[in-house]
Tab-separated table of C-alpha atoms and ligand atoms in Angstrom:
chain	number	residue	atom	x	y	z
A	1	MET	CA	102.772	25.741	3.143
A	2	ASN	CA	99.371	24.365	2.132
A	3	ALA	CA	96.263	26.438	2.897
A	4	PRO	CA	94.302	24.995	5.865
A	5	ARG	CA	91.637	22.547	4.716
A	6	ALA	CA	88.051	23.786	4.701
A	7	LEU	CA	85.863	22.405	7.493
A	8	GLY	CA	83.645	20.605	4.930
A	9	GLU	CA	86.670	18.675	3.644
A	10	ARG	CA	87.752	17.794	7.165
A	11	ILE	CA	84.248	16.517	8.011
A	12	ALA	CA	84.200	14.443	4.787
A	13	ALA	CA	87.594	12.954	5.728
A	14	LEU	CA	86.346	12.156	9.230
A	15	ILE	CA	83.288	10.372	7.789
A	16	ALA	CA	85.433	8.474	5.246
A	17	ALA	CA	87.621	7.257	8.107
A	18	GLN	CA	85.004	6.582	10.787
A	19	GLY	CA	81.594	6.278	9.103
A	20	PRO	CA	78.491	8.480	8.867
A	21	ILE	CA	77.830	11.011	11.642
A	22	SER	CA	74.515	12.112	13.155
A	23	VAL	CA	72.975	15.473	12.281
A	24	ALA	CA	73.751	16.513	15.880
A	25	GLN	CA	77.451	15.691	15.488
A	26	TYR	CA	77.486	17.625	12.223
A	27	MET	CA	75.877	20.660	13.914
A	28	THR	CA	78.415	20.551	16.735
A	29	LEU	CA	81.334	20.536	14.283
A	30	ALA	CA	79.834	23.234	12.038
A	31	LEU	CA	79.054	25.544	14.971
A	32	HIS	CA	81.951	24.904	17.354
A	33	ASP	CA	84.991	23.493	15.515
A	34	ALA	CA	87.835	25.457	17.131
A	35	GLN	CA	89.416	26.437	13.787
A	36	SER	CA	86.431	27.146	11.567
A	37	GLY	CA	83.189	26.686	13.546
A	38	TYR	CA	80.504	29.310	13.056
A	39	TYR	CA	80.334	30.485	16.673
A	40	ALA	CA	84.034	29.816	17.350
A	41	THR	CA	85.180	32.252	14.671
A	42	ARG	CA	82.416	34.739	13.894
A	43	GLN	CA	80.380	37.511	15.441
A	44	PRO	CA	77.049	36.719	13.803
A	45	LEU	CA	74.702	39.006	15.725
A	46	GLY	CA	73.266	41.736	13.580
A	47	ARG	CA	74.672	40.099	10.433
A	48	ASP	CA	72.982	36.712	10.074
A	49	PHE	CA	70.269	37.357	12.647
A	50	THR	CA	69.045	40.050	15.044
A	51	THR	CA	67.908	39.001	18.506
A	52	ALA	CA	65.420	40.651	20.872
A	53	PRO	CA	68.059	42.259	23.159
A	54	GLU	CA	69.752	43.734	20.064
A	55	ILE	CA	66.412	45.190	18.934
A	56	SER	CA	65.771	47.088	22.166
A	57	GLN	CA	67.150	47.656	25.666
A	58	MET	CA	63.582	47.073	26.908
A	59	PHE	CA	63.891	43.299	26.452
A	60	GLY	CA	66.838	42.844	28.845
A	61	GLU	CA	65.311	45.337	31.275
A	62	MET	CA	62.075	43.321	31.468
A	63	LEU	CA	63.993	40.071	32.046
A	64	GLY	CA	66.165	41.637	34.752
A	65	LEU	CA	63.105	42.967	36.584
A	66	TRP	CA	61.402	39.584	36.168
A	67	CYS	CA	64.283	37.976	38.101
A	68	ALA	CA	64.163	40.702	40.762
A	69	GLN	CA	60.417	40.159	41.254
A	70	VAL	CA	60.755	36.371	41.590
A	71	TRP	CA	63.698	36.892	43.998
A	72	HIS	CA	61.452	39.180	46.048
A	73	ASP	CA	58.589	36.630	46.003
A	74	GLN	CA	60.996	33.974	47.314
A	75	GLY	CA	61.936	35.936	50.429
A	76	ARG	CA	64.869	38.000	49.086
A	77	PRO	CA	67.707	35.466	49.594
A	78	LYS	CA	71.062	37.136	50.449
A	79	SER	CA	73.230	35.345	47.900
A	80	VAL	CA	72.109	34.117	44.463
A	81	ARG	CA	73.707	33.138	41.192
A	82	LEU	CA	72.442	34.697	37.995
A	83	VAL	CA	73.519	32.643	34.985
A	84	GLU	CA	73.023	33.575	31.356
A	85	LEU	CA	73.337	30.867	28.710
A	86	GLY	CA	74.739	32.020	25.354
A	87	PRO	CA	74.955	35.755	26.114
A	88	GLY	CA	75.869	36.850	22.566
A	89	ARG	CA	77.211	40.412	22.784
A	90	GLY	CA	76.332	40.722	26.497
A	91	THR	CA	73.567	43.209	25.734
A	92	LEU	CA	70.759	41.403	27.580
A	93	MET	CA	72.826	41.073	30.770
A	94	ALA	CA	73.972	44.709	30.639
A	95	ASP	CA	70.350	45.880	30.284
A	96	ALA	CA	69.126	43.479	32.993
A	97	LEU	CA	71.773	44.643	35.496
A	98	ARG	CA	71.071	48.309	34.747
A	99	ALA	CA	67.327	47.803	35.322
A	100	ALA	CA	68.103	45.887	38.521
A	101	LYS	CA	69.570	49.088	39.999
A	102	ALA	CA	65.950	49.795	40.910
A	103	VAL	CA	66.177	46.835	43.344
A	104	PRO	CA	69.566	47.408	45.058
A	105	ASP	CA	69.299	44.444	47.466
A	106	PHE	CA	68.764	42.094	44.534
A	107	ARG	CA	71.804	43.482	42.710
A	108	ALA	CA	73.886	43.239	45.865
A	109	ALA	CA	72.961	39.542	46.235
A	110	LEU	CA	74.155	38.659	42.716
A	111	GLU	CA	77.083	36.746	41.400
A	112	VAL	CA	76.798	36.602	37.597
A	113	VAL	CA	78.044	33.669	35.500
A	114	LEU	CA	78.099	33.842	31.703
A	115	VAL	CA	78.061	30.458	29.924
A	116	GLU	CA	79.601	30.967	26.482
A	117	ALA	CA	81.314	28.525	24.116
A	118	SER	CA	82.735	31.131	21.738
A	119	PRO	CA	86.033	32.870	22.585
A	120	ALA	CA	85.166	35.678	20.132
A	121	LEU	CA	81.834	36.406	21.844
A	122	THR	CA	83.332	36.015	25.334
A	123	ALA	CA	85.746	38.858	24.533
A	124	ILE	CA	82.843	41.081	23.410
A	125	GLN	CA	80.828	40.231	26.558
A	126	GLN	CA	83.807	41.121	28.758
A	127	LYS	CA	83.946	44.550	27.121
A	128	THR	CA	80.195	45.133	27.312
A	129	LEU	CA	79.984	44.193	30.984
A	130	ALA	CA	83.222	45.763	32.243
A	131	GLY	CA	82.483	48.085	35.135
A	132	CYS	CA	78.922	46.837	35.685
A	133	GLY	CA	79.651	46.627	39.425
A	134	VAL	CA	78.615	42.990	39.912
A	135	PRO	CA	81.025	40.013	40.246
A	136	LEU	CA	81.308	38.256	36.867
A	137	SER	CA	82.815	34.985	35.687
A	138	TRP	CA	82.719	32.917	32.507
A	139	GLN	CA	82.280	29.201	31.842
A	140	THR	CA	82.209	27.301	28.541
A	141	HIS	CA	79.598	24.815	29.852
A	142	PHE	CA	76.862	24.927	32.457
A	143	PRO	CA	78.913	23.730	35.446
A	144	ASP	CA	78.182	21.016	37.977
A	145	GLY	CA	77.742	22.176	41.529
A	146	PHE	CA	75.315	25.038	40.926
A	147	ALA	CA	72.813	23.564	43.382
A	148	ASP	CA	74.365	25.169	46.475
A	149	ARG	CA	72.304	28.387	46.465
A	150	PRO	CA	69.329	29.930	44.639
A	151	LEU	CA	69.891	29.937	40.895
A	152	PHE	CA	68.452	32.314	38.293
A	153	VAL	CA	68.990	31.380	34.649
A	154	LEU	CA	68.258	33.495	31.583
A	155	ALA	CA	68.579	32.137	28.048
A	156	ASN	CA	67.486	33.971	24.903
A	157	GLU	CA	67.966	32.230	21.548
A	158	PHE	CA	70.289	29.704	23.163
A	159	PHE	CA	68.435	26.384	22.953
A	160	ASP	CA	67.824	26.846	19.209
A	161	ALA	CA	71.597	26.586	18.713
A	162	LEU	CA	71.960	23.255	20.512
A	163	PRO	CA	72.348	20.176	18.290
A	164	VAL	CA	69.377	18.048	17.223
A	165	ARG	CA	69.212	14.483	15.944
A	166	GLN	CA	66.636	13.762	13.253
A	167	TYR	CA	64.591	10.616	12.639
A	168	VAL	CA	62.572	10.067	9.460
A	169	LYS	CA	59.476	7.853	9.206
A	170	THR	CA	59.564	5.519	6.214
A	171	ALA	CA	56.844	3.115	5.079
A	172	LYS	CA	58.025	0.505	7.601
A	173	ALA	CA	59.988	2.140	10.397
A	174	TRP	CA	61.897	5.151	11.717
A	175	HIS	CA	65.470	5.670	10.517
A	176	GLU	CA	67.961	8.225	11.787
A	177	ARG	CA	69.102	10.786	9.223
A	178	MET	CA	72.885	10.750	8.964
A	179	VAL	CA	75.498	12.852	7.186
A	180	VAL	CA	77.595	10.877	4.686
A	181	ALA	CA	80.499	11.793	2.375
A	182	GLU	CA	79.657	11.585	-1.312
A	183	ASP	CA	81.668	12.659	-4.379
A	184	GLY	CA	83.963	14.687	-2.151
A	185	GLY	CA	81.007	16.578	-0.604
A	186	LEU	CA	78.486	15.953	2.166
A	187	ALA	CA	74.979	14.505	1.783
A	188	PHE	CA	72.112	13.242	3.934
A	189	ALA	CA	71.278	9.530	3.996
A	190	LEU	CA	69.076	7.407	6.218
A	191	ALA	CA	70.799	4.926	8.513
A	192	PRO	CA	70.217	1.448	7.025
A	193	LEU	CA	69.144	-0.075	10.346
A	194	PRO	CA	65.816	1.113	11.793
A	195	THR	CA	65.713	3.095	15.034
A	196	PRO	CA	64.355	1.000	17.938
A	197	PRO	CA	60.696	2.029	18.421
A	198	ALA	CA	61.356	2.829	22.101
A	199	ALA	CA	63.532	5.801	20.999
A	200	ILE	CA	60.486	7.515	19.433
A	201	PRO	CA	57.946	9.092	21.837
A	202	ALA	CA	54.456	7.593	21.693
A	203	ASP	CA	52.879	10.831	20.423
A	204	ARG	CA	55.195	10.763	17.373
A	205	ALA	CA	54.658	7.132	16.484
A	206	GLY	CA	51.693	7.957	14.245
A	207	ALA	CA	53.691	10.245	11.935
A	208	PRO	CA	52.935	9.951	8.214
A	209	GLU	CA	55.573	8.556	5.865
A	210	GLY	CA	58.269	11.212	5.435
A	211	GLY	CA	57.469	12.766	8.836
A	212	VAL	CA	60.483	13.900	10.874
A	213	TYR	CA	61.067	13.713	14.637
A	214	GLU	CA	63.773	16.088	15.914
A	215	VAL	CA	65.202	15.818	19.397
A	216	SER	CA	67.866	17.850	21.162
A	217	ALA	CA	69.284	15.568	23.847
A	218	ALA	CA	71.653	18.323	24.999
A	219	SER	CA	68.722	20.719	25.551
A	220	LEU	CA	66.697	18.180	27.514
A	221	ALA	CA	69.643	17.217	29.721
A	222	LEU	CA	70.411	20.870	30.471
A	223	ALA	CA	66.764	21.746	31.234
A	224	GLY	CA	66.648	18.783	33.628
A	225	GLU	CA	69.826	19.863	35.376
A	226	ILE	CA	68.632	23.450	35.814
A	227	ALA	CA	65.241	22.201	37.042
A	228	ARG	CA	66.922	20.051	39.717
A	229	ALA	CA	68.990	23.007	40.959
A	230	VAL	CA	65.994	25.373	41.041
A	231	ALA	CA	63.809	22.769	42.770
A	232	ALA	CA	66.513	22.150	45.384
A	233	LYS	CA	67.551	25.694	46.337
A	234	GLY	CA	65.068	28.079	44.753
A	235	GLY	CA	65.446	30.673	42.048
A	236	ALA	CA	63.996	30.387	38.557
A	237	ALA	CA	64.873	29.964	34.903
A	238	LEU	CA	63.449	31.859	31.953
A	239	PHE	CA	64.009	30.503	28.447
A	240	VAL	CA	62.931	32.607	25.462
A	241	ASP	CA	63.287	31.203	21.981
A	242	TYR	CA	61.501	30.520	18.739
A	243	GLY	CA	59.784	27.209	18.665
A	244	HIS	CA	56.692	25.064	18.816
A	245	ASP	CA	54.646	23.059	21.281
A	246	GLY	CA	55.838	19.641	20.153
A	247	THR	CA	53.063	18.790	17.740
A	248	GLY	CA	53.603	18.335	13.998
A	249	PHE	CA	56.073	16.209	12.109
A	250	GLY	CA	58.125	18.700	10.117
A	251	GLU	CA	61.842	19.263	10.280
A	252	THR	CA	62.982	22.691	11.434
A	253	LEU	CA	66.779	22.585	11.173
A	254	GLN	CA	67.818	25.539	9.030
A	255	ALA	CA	70.896	27.384	7.818
A	256	MET	CA	71.041	31.179	7.505
A	257	ARG	CA	73.674	33.459	6.057
A	258	ASP	CA	73.388	37.237	5.831
A	259	GLY	CA	69.715	36.928	6.783
A	260	ARG	CA	68.945	34.514	3.908
A	261	PRO	CA	68.350	30.735	3.932
A	262	ALA	CA	71.297	28.556	2.934
A	263	GLY	CA	71.858	24.798	2.584
A	264	VAL	CA	72.395	23.009	5.909
A	265	LEU	CA	75.346	21.047	4.467
A	266	ASP	CA	76.788	23.897	2.367
A	267	ASP	CA	80.090	25.391	3.478
A	268	PRO	CA	79.987	24.263	7.144
A	269	GLY	CA	81.193	26.943	9.535
A	270	ALA	CA	80.018	29.783	7.298
A	271	ASN	CA	76.284	29.551	8.071
A	272	ASP	CA	74.253	29.781	11.235
A	273	LEU	CA	72.504	26.485	12.000
A	274	SER	CA	69.498	26.399	14.310
A	275	ALA	CA	66.348	24.386	14.947
A	276	HIS	CA	63.010	25.345	16.453
A	277	VAL	CA	62.839	24.621	20.156
A	278	ASP	CA	60.427	21.840	21.142
A	279	PHE	CA	58.929	23.577	24.194
A	280	ALA	CA	56.749	20.610	25.127
A	281	ALA	CA	59.827	18.365	25.360
A	282	LEU	CA	61.778	21.038	27.267
A	283	ALA	CA	58.887	21.484	29.732
A	284	ASP	CA	58.631	17.697	30.244
A	285	ALA	CA	62.354	17.459	30.955
A	286	ALA	CA	62.062	20.316	33.475
A	287	ARG	CA	59.086	18.669	35.214
A	288	ARG	CA	60.961	15.370	35.416
A	289	GLY	CA	63.781	17.367	37.053
A	290	GLY	CA	61.324	18.446	39.753
A	291	ALA	CA	60.522	22.028	38.684
A	292	MET	CA	57.157	23.706	38.313
A	293	VAL	CA	56.759	24.949	34.749
A	294	SER	CA	54.907	28.044	33.491
A	295	GLY	CA	54.264	28.504	29.770
A	296	PRO	CA	55.258	28.338	27.034
A	297	ARG	CA	53.603	31.718	26.553
A	298	PRO	CA	53.988	33.726	23.336
A	299	GLN	CA	56.658	36.412	23.719
A	300	GLY	CA	54.254	39.213	22.782
A	301	ALA	CA	51.734	38.324	25.497
A	302	PHE	CA	54.541	37.728	28.012
A	303	LEU	CA	56.257	41.086	27.422
A	304	ALA	CA	52.943	42.943	27.289
A	305	ALA	CA	51.972	41.478	30.683
A	306	LEU	CA	55.330	42.637	32.088
A	307	GLY	CA	54.525	46.208	31.019
A	308	LEU	CA	56.732	46.665	27.972
A	309	SER	CA	54.426	49.275	26.413
A	310	ALA	CA	54.508	51.425	29.559
A	311	ARG	CA	58.301	51.166	29.579
A	312	ALA	CA	58.336	52.278	25.923
A	313	GLU	CA	56.251	55.347	26.784
A	314	ARG	CA	58.641	56.268	29.608
A	315	LEU	CA	61.635	55.977	27.268
A	316	ILE	CA	59.832	58.175	24.739
A	317	ALA	CA	58.983	60.794	27.383
A	318	ALA	CA	62.687	60.960	28.292
A	319	ASN	CA	63.788	61.033	24.633
A	320	PRO	CA	61.025	62.392	22.405
A	321	GLY	CA	63.329	62.351	19.368
A	322	GLU	CA	63.490	58.542	19.614
A	323	ALA	CA	59.718	58.006	19.655
A	324	GLY	CA	59.540	56.408	16.208
A	325	ALA	CA	62.432	54.004	16.839
A	326	VAL	CA	61.196	52.978	20.308
A	327	ARG	CA	57.651	52.337	19.049
A	328	ALA	CA	58.942	50.326	16.091
A	329	ALA	CA	61.130	48.188	18.384
A	330	ALA	CA	58.254	47.560	20.807
A	331	GLN	CA	56.040	46.604	17.893
A	332	ARG	CA	58.634	44.145	16.564
A	333	LEU	CA	58.922	42.414	19.950
A	334	LEU	CA	55.160	42.331	20.627
A	335	ASP	CA	53.376	41.950	17.300
A	336	PRO	CA	52.214	38.381	16.573
A	337	ALA	CA	53.119	38.928	12.923
A	338	ALA	CA	56.718	39.821	13.921
A	339	MET	CA	58.354	38.081	16.928
A	340	GLY	CA	55.332	38.113	19.251
A	341	ASP	CA	53.942	34.680	18.416
A	342	LEU	CA	56.765	32.535	17.036
A	343	PHE	CA	58.944	33.353	20.050
A	344	LYS	CA	57.855	31.918	23.373
A	345	ALA	CA	58.803	32.173	27.033
A	346	LEU	CA	59.040	29.178	29.372
A	347	ALA	CA	59.685	29.537	33.115
A	348	LEU	CA	60.992	26.958	35.612
A	349	LEU	CA	60.300	27.501	39.317
A	350	PRO	CA	60.512	25.530	42.549
A	351	PRO	CA	57.474	23.316	43.156
A	352	GLY	CA	54.604	25.208	44.775
A	353	ALA	CA	55.904	28.665	43.769
A	354	HIS	CA	53.557	31.502	42.714
A	355	THR	CA	52.908	31.795	39.004
A	356	PRO	CA	55.691	34.155	37.925
A	357	PRO	CA	55.078	37.616	36.409
A	358	GLY	CA	54.116	37.576	32.738
A	359	PHE	CA	52.459	34.114	32.721
B	1	SAH	N1	71.462	35.417	23.802
B	1	SAH	C1	72.095	36.263	22.805
B	1	SAH	C2	72.810	35.464	21.703
B	1	SAH	C3	72.048	34.406	20.980
B	1	SAH	S1	73.057	33.557	19.772
B	1	SAH	C4	71.073	37.197	22.231
B	1	SAH	O1	69.884	37.001	22.468
B	1	SAH	O2	71.453	38.156	21.560
B	1	SAH	C5	73.496	32.061	20.618
B	1	SAH	C6	74.520	32.234	21.698
B	1	SAH	O3	74.766	30.962	22.299
B	1	SAH	C7	75.879	32.733	21.256
B	1	SAH	O4	76.430	33.522	22.280
B	1	SAH	C8	76.652	31.419	21.075
B	1	SAH	O5	78.039	31.567	21.027
B	1	SAH	C9	76.161	30.644	22.258
B	1	SAH	N2	76.255	29.191	22.156
B	1	SAH	C10	75.805	28.406	21.147
B	1	SAH	N3	75.996	27.109	21.422
B	1	SAH	C11	76.556	27.052	22.656
B	1	SAH	C12	76.976	25.996	23.517
B	1	SAH	N4	76.849	24.720	23.130
B	1	SAH	N5	77.493	26.294	24.716
B	1	SAH	C13	77.610	27.593	25.118
B	1	SAH	N6	77.240	28.641	24.349
B	1	SAH	C14	76.721	28.383	23.134
């Protein structure tokens, strides 16, 4: 029997048969191909990247208490959904639910839904969350029909994994960057026909030659859908990710393997692919969906305002032997030179709501 073909060869064959694909289609195949996709087949956390909930239990605790506070501010509804997008190893949700024991009525109101595309990570989440005492279910996509009761949504380092399309400014016009098959491998090439000017937002039109506009249609559609649900029935969403405020004309799509940069088109399925989140675009999509938006606020300032340092001191008082590790973790989450500035928090609330904690 022949060895299964590598994903790169299968993508090249697809392009040879059907024509060039967008960068977004390439990302989707490289991350989610059922046989060889990065998320479909690997457990990347702690190997290719380390996320805030994996750095410290304090991160998930703060987010869980944030939800409980907003729930309280909204009149303590009896039945709410708490959804996490892309829960990784399930660590954030486990920490959030443990912290929420301090607010028993909030915990008792919860039905938790984990939205996860990867079967490998779903299995890990099921183990992590077994016995947490709250009803749990899993979905591979954010489902329709979540606008029937208040909705809380948490997403950490989720939107950076959603596919982006890229457009490049040339001397005369914008052209979409495509993935083509060349000499048996994959390469980037600009689409020969220009992109209609209406597809490029007005504030990007003045980009210099070589400037790149990246857009994640999947992210904007999802933010709009969540905003509509929150505006209709209450609740809130909190998105934390690394990203920018929508200015600048650089490309941000990157590949990482074992913590080191790799080529975006090299060995698809083996490398993590992600792009910086365009928080200005995400906030616009949420406002168009009818939500009130707070932020983006840098993660360090957000977590400091929620009292992360006081929580660290309490953990240290309970476990003096861990003082060094707890302080180092707090520092990594808060310090602008570490995650404190590049990572940002964005909140979606019903129109007219109080500014949420931390903003
Ligand atoms: N939130 C976790 C994991 C971040 S990694 C943490 O902070 O540790 C990104 C997560 O999103 C993984 O669980 C990955 O499998 C999931 N994911 C990526 N793309 C997805 C998609 N299109 N639909 C659902 N889940 C996705």
